[in-house]
Short mmCIF file of C-alpha atoms in Angstrom, two decimals:
data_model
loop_
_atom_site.label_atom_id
_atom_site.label_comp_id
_atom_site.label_asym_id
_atom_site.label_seq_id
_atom_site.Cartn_x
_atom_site.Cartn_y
_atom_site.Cartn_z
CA UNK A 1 -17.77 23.41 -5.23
CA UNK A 2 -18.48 22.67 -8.82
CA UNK A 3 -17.81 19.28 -10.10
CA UNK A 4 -15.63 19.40 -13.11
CA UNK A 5 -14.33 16.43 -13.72
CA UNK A 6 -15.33 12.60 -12.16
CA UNK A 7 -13.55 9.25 -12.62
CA UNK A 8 -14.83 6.60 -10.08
CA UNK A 9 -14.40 8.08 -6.71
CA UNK A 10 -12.05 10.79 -8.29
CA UNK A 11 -12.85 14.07 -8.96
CA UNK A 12 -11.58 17.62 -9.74
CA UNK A 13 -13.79 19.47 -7.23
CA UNK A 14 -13.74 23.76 -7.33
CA UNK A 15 -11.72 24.04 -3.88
CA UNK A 16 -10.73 20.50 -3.66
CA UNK A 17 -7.03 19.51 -4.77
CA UNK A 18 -6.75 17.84 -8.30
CA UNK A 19 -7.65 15.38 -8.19
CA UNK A 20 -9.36 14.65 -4.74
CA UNK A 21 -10.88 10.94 -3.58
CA UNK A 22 -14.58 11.28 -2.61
CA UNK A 23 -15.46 7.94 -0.77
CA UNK A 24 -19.01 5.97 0.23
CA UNK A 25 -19.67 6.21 4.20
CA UNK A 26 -21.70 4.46 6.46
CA UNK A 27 -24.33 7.11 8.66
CA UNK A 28 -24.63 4.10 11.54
CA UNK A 29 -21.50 2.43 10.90
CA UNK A 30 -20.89 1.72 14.62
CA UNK A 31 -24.25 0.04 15.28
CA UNK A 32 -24.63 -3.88 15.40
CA UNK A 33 -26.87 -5.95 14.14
CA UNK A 34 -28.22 -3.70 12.05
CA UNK A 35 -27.61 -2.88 8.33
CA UNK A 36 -26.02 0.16 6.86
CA UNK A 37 -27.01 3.13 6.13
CA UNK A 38 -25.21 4.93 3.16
CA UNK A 39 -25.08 8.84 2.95
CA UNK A 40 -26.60 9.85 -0.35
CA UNK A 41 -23.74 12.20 -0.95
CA UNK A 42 -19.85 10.57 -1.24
CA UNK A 43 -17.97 12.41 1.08
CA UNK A 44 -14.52 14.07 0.46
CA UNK A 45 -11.85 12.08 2.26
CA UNK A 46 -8.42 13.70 0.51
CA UNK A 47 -6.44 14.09 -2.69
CA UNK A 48 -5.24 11.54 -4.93
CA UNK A 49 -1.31 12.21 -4.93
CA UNK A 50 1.28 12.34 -1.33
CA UNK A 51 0.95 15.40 -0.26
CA UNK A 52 4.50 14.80 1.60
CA UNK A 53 7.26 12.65 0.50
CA UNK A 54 10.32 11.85 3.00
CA UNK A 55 13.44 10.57 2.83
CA UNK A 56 16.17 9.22 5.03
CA UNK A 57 19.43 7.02 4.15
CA UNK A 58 22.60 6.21 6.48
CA UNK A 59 25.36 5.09 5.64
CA UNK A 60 27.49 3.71 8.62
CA UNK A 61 31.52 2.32 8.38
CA UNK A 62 32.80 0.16 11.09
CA UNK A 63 36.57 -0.46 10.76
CA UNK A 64 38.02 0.18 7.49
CA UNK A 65 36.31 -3.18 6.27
CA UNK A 66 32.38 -3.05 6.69
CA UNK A 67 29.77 -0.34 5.53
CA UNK A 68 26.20 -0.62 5.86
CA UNK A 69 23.96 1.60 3.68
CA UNK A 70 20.28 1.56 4.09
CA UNK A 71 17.33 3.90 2.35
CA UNK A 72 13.68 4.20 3.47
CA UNK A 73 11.12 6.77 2.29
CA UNK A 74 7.74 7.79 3.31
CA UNK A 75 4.14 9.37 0.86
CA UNK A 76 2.15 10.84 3.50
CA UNK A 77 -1.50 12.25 2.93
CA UNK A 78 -3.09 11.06 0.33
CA UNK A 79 -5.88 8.53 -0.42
CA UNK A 80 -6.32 5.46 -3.04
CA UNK A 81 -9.29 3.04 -4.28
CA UNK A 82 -8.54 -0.49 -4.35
CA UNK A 83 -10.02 -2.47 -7.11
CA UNK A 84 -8.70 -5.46 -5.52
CA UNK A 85 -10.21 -5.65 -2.53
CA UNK A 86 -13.83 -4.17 -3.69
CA UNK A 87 -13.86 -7.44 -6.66
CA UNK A 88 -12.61 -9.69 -4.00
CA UNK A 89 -15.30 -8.25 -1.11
CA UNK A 90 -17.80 -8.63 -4.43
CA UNK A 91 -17.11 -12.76 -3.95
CA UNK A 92 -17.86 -13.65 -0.46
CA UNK A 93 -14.95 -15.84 1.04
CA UNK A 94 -11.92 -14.49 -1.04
CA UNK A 95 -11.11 -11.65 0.85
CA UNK A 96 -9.12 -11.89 4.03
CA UNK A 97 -10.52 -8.66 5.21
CA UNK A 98 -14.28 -9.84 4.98
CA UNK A 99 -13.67 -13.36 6.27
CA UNK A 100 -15.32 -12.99 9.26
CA UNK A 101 -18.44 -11.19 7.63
CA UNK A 102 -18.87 -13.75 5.11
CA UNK A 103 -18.80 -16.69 7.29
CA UNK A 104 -21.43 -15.09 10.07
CA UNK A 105 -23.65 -14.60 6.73
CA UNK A 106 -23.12 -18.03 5.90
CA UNK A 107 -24.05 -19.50 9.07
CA UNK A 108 -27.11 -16.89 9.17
CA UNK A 109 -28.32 -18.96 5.45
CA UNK A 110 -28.08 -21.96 7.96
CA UNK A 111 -30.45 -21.16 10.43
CA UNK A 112 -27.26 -19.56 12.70
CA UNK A 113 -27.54 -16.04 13.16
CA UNK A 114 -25.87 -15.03 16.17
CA UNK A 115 -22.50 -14.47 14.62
CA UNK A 116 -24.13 -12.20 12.12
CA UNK A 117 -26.07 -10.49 14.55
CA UNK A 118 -22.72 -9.34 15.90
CA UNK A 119 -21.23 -7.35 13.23
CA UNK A 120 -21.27 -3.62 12.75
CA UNK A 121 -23.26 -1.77 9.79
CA UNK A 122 -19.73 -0.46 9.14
CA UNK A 123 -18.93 -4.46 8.71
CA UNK A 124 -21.52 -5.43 6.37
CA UNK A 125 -21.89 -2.71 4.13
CA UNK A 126 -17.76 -3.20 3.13
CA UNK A 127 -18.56 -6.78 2.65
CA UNK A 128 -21.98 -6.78 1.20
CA UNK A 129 -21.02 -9.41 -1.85
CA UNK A 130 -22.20 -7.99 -5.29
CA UNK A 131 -23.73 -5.05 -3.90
CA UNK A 132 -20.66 -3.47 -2.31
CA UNK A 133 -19.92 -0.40 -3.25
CA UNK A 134 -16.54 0.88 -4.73
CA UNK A 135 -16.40 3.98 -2.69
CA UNK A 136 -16.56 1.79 0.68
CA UNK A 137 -12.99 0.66 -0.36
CA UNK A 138 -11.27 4.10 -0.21
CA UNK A 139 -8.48 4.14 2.08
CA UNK A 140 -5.66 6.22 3.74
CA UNK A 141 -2.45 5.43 1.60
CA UNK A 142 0.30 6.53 3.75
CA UNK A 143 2.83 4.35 4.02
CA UNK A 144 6.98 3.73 4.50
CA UNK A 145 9.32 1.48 2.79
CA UNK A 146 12.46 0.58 3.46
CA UNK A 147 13.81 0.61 -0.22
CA UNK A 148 17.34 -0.90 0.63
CA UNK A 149 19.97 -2.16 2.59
CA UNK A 150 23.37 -3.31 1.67
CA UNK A 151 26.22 -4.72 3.25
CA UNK A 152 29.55 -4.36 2.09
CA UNK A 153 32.78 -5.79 3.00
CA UNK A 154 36.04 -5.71 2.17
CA UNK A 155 38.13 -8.65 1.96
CA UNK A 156 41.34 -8.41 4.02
CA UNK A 157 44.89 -9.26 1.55
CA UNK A 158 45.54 -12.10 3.38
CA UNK A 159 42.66 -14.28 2.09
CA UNK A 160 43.46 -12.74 -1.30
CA UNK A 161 45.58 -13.80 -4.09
CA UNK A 162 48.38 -11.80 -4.55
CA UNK A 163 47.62 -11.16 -8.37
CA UNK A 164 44.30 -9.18 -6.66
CA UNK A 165 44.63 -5.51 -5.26
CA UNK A 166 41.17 -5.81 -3.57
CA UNK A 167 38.04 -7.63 -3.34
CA UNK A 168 34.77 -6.26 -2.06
CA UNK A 169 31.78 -8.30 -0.90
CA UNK A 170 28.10 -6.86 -1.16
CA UNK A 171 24.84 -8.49 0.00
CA UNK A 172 22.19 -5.98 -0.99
CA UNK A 173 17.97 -6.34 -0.41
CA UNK A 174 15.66 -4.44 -1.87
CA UNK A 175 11.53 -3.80 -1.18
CA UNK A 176 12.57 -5.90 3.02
CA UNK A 177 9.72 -3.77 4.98
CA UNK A 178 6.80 -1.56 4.66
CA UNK A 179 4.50 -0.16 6.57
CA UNK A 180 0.82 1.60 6.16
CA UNK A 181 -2.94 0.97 6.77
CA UNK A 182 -4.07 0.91 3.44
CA UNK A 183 -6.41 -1.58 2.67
CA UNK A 184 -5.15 -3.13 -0.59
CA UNK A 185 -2.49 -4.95 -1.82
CA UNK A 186 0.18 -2.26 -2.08
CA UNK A 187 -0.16 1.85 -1.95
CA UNK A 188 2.31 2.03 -5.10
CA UNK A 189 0.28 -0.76 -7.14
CA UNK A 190 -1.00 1.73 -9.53
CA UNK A 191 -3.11 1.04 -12.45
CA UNK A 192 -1.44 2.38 -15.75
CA UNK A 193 1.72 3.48 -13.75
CA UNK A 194 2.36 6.90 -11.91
CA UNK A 195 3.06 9.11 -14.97
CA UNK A 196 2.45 12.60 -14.00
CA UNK A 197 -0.47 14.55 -15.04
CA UNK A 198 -2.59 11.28 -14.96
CA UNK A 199 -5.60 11.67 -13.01
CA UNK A 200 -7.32 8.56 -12.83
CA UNK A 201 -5.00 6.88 -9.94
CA UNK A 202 -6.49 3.82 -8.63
CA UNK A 203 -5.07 -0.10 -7.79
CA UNK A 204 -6.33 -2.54 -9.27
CA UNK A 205 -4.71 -6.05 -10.19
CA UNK A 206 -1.12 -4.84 -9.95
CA UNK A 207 1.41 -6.53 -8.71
CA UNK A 208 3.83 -4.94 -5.65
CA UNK A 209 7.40 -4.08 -6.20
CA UNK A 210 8.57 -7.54 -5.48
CA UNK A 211 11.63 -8.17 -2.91
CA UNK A 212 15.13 -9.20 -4.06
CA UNK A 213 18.08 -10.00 -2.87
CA UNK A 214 20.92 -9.58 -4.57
CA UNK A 215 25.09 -10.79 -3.99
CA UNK A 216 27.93 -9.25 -5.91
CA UNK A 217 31.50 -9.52 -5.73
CA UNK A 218 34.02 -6.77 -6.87
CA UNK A 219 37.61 -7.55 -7.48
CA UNK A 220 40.48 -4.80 -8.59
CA UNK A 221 43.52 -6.19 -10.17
#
């Protein structure tokens, strides 16, 4: 196809969706010992936005007193570049992910090179320090949350004053579990937001939905 438009690893491709991730791969990523070699060509991987978005919430009374209420959702099928981990694998020993890379290549500047001769091409060229590439850090960004779960109960009358009709105790927690294999921080960490129509969709330095917990008491008179 006919390249239209390119941001980073992003591009509006004739053919492609807009706009689709294009990614840096490894030819001999599976051998060890040996260094990588890149493909000259970035190689479509998938587009930038969930191609499929699901749902599901229950809400579940026991008894005329308690009621549970929980929501979890799942973004299925797209791809995102994380900024974080490609300036982190940029700075051998920051990032978790490369850990293993960067101390084999430290030992190998010691005069120990067995460790190093262990990794794959795959391996080094994701951790290469300053010369990694930002394509190598392309990932699937599928993932599922649980967004919430609350708790509510109602108080029975004869704990309550008499002046009070009802009383209702909630215990809610937001952002409790998540699941996915990207390889960032967080697969809704998105620079500049998630308006729609913006193309350039990447993470990079943003900080995850954070989890709270929150306690509430409602009283009718």
């Amino acid at each position: 196809g006919v390249q239209q438009l390119s941001s980073g690893n992003q591009r509006i491709v004739l053919g492609r969706p807009v706009p689709a991730y294009h990614k840096d791969t490894i030819l001999n990523g599976n051998e060890v010992g040996v260094d990588p070699i890149f493909d000259t060509v970035q190689a479509y991987v998938g587009p930038t936005y969930p191609t499929d978005q699901w749902g599901i919430n229950t809400s579940i009374t026991i008894g005329n007193r308690l009621t549970i209420d929980a929501l979890g959702e799942a973004q299925l099928g797209h791809w995102l570049s994380s900024g974080v981990a490609l300036q982190n694998a940029r700075r051998p020993g920051t990032w978790p992910l490369c850990s293993q890379v960067d101390a084999a290549r430290s030992a190998a500047a010691l005069g120990d090179s067995t460790a190093y001769k262990s990794t794959t091409a795959y391996e080094r060229g994701r951790c290469n320090g300053p010369s990694t590439l930002g394509g190598i850090w392309v990932s699937p960004a599928d993932f599922f949350k649980l967004r919430h779960v609350s708790v509510s109960y109602n108080l029975p009358s004869s704990i309550i004053p008499f002046s009070i009709r009802s009383a209702q105790l909630r215990v809610q927690g937001r952002n409790l579990w998540k699941t996915t294999k990207f390889q960032g921080l967080d697969p809704e960490s998105i620079e500049g937001g998630s308006t729609i129509g913006q193309l350039n969709r990447s993470e990079y330095y943003n900080l995850p939905a954070p989890r709270t917990f929150l306690a509430s008491l409602k009283i009718e008179f």
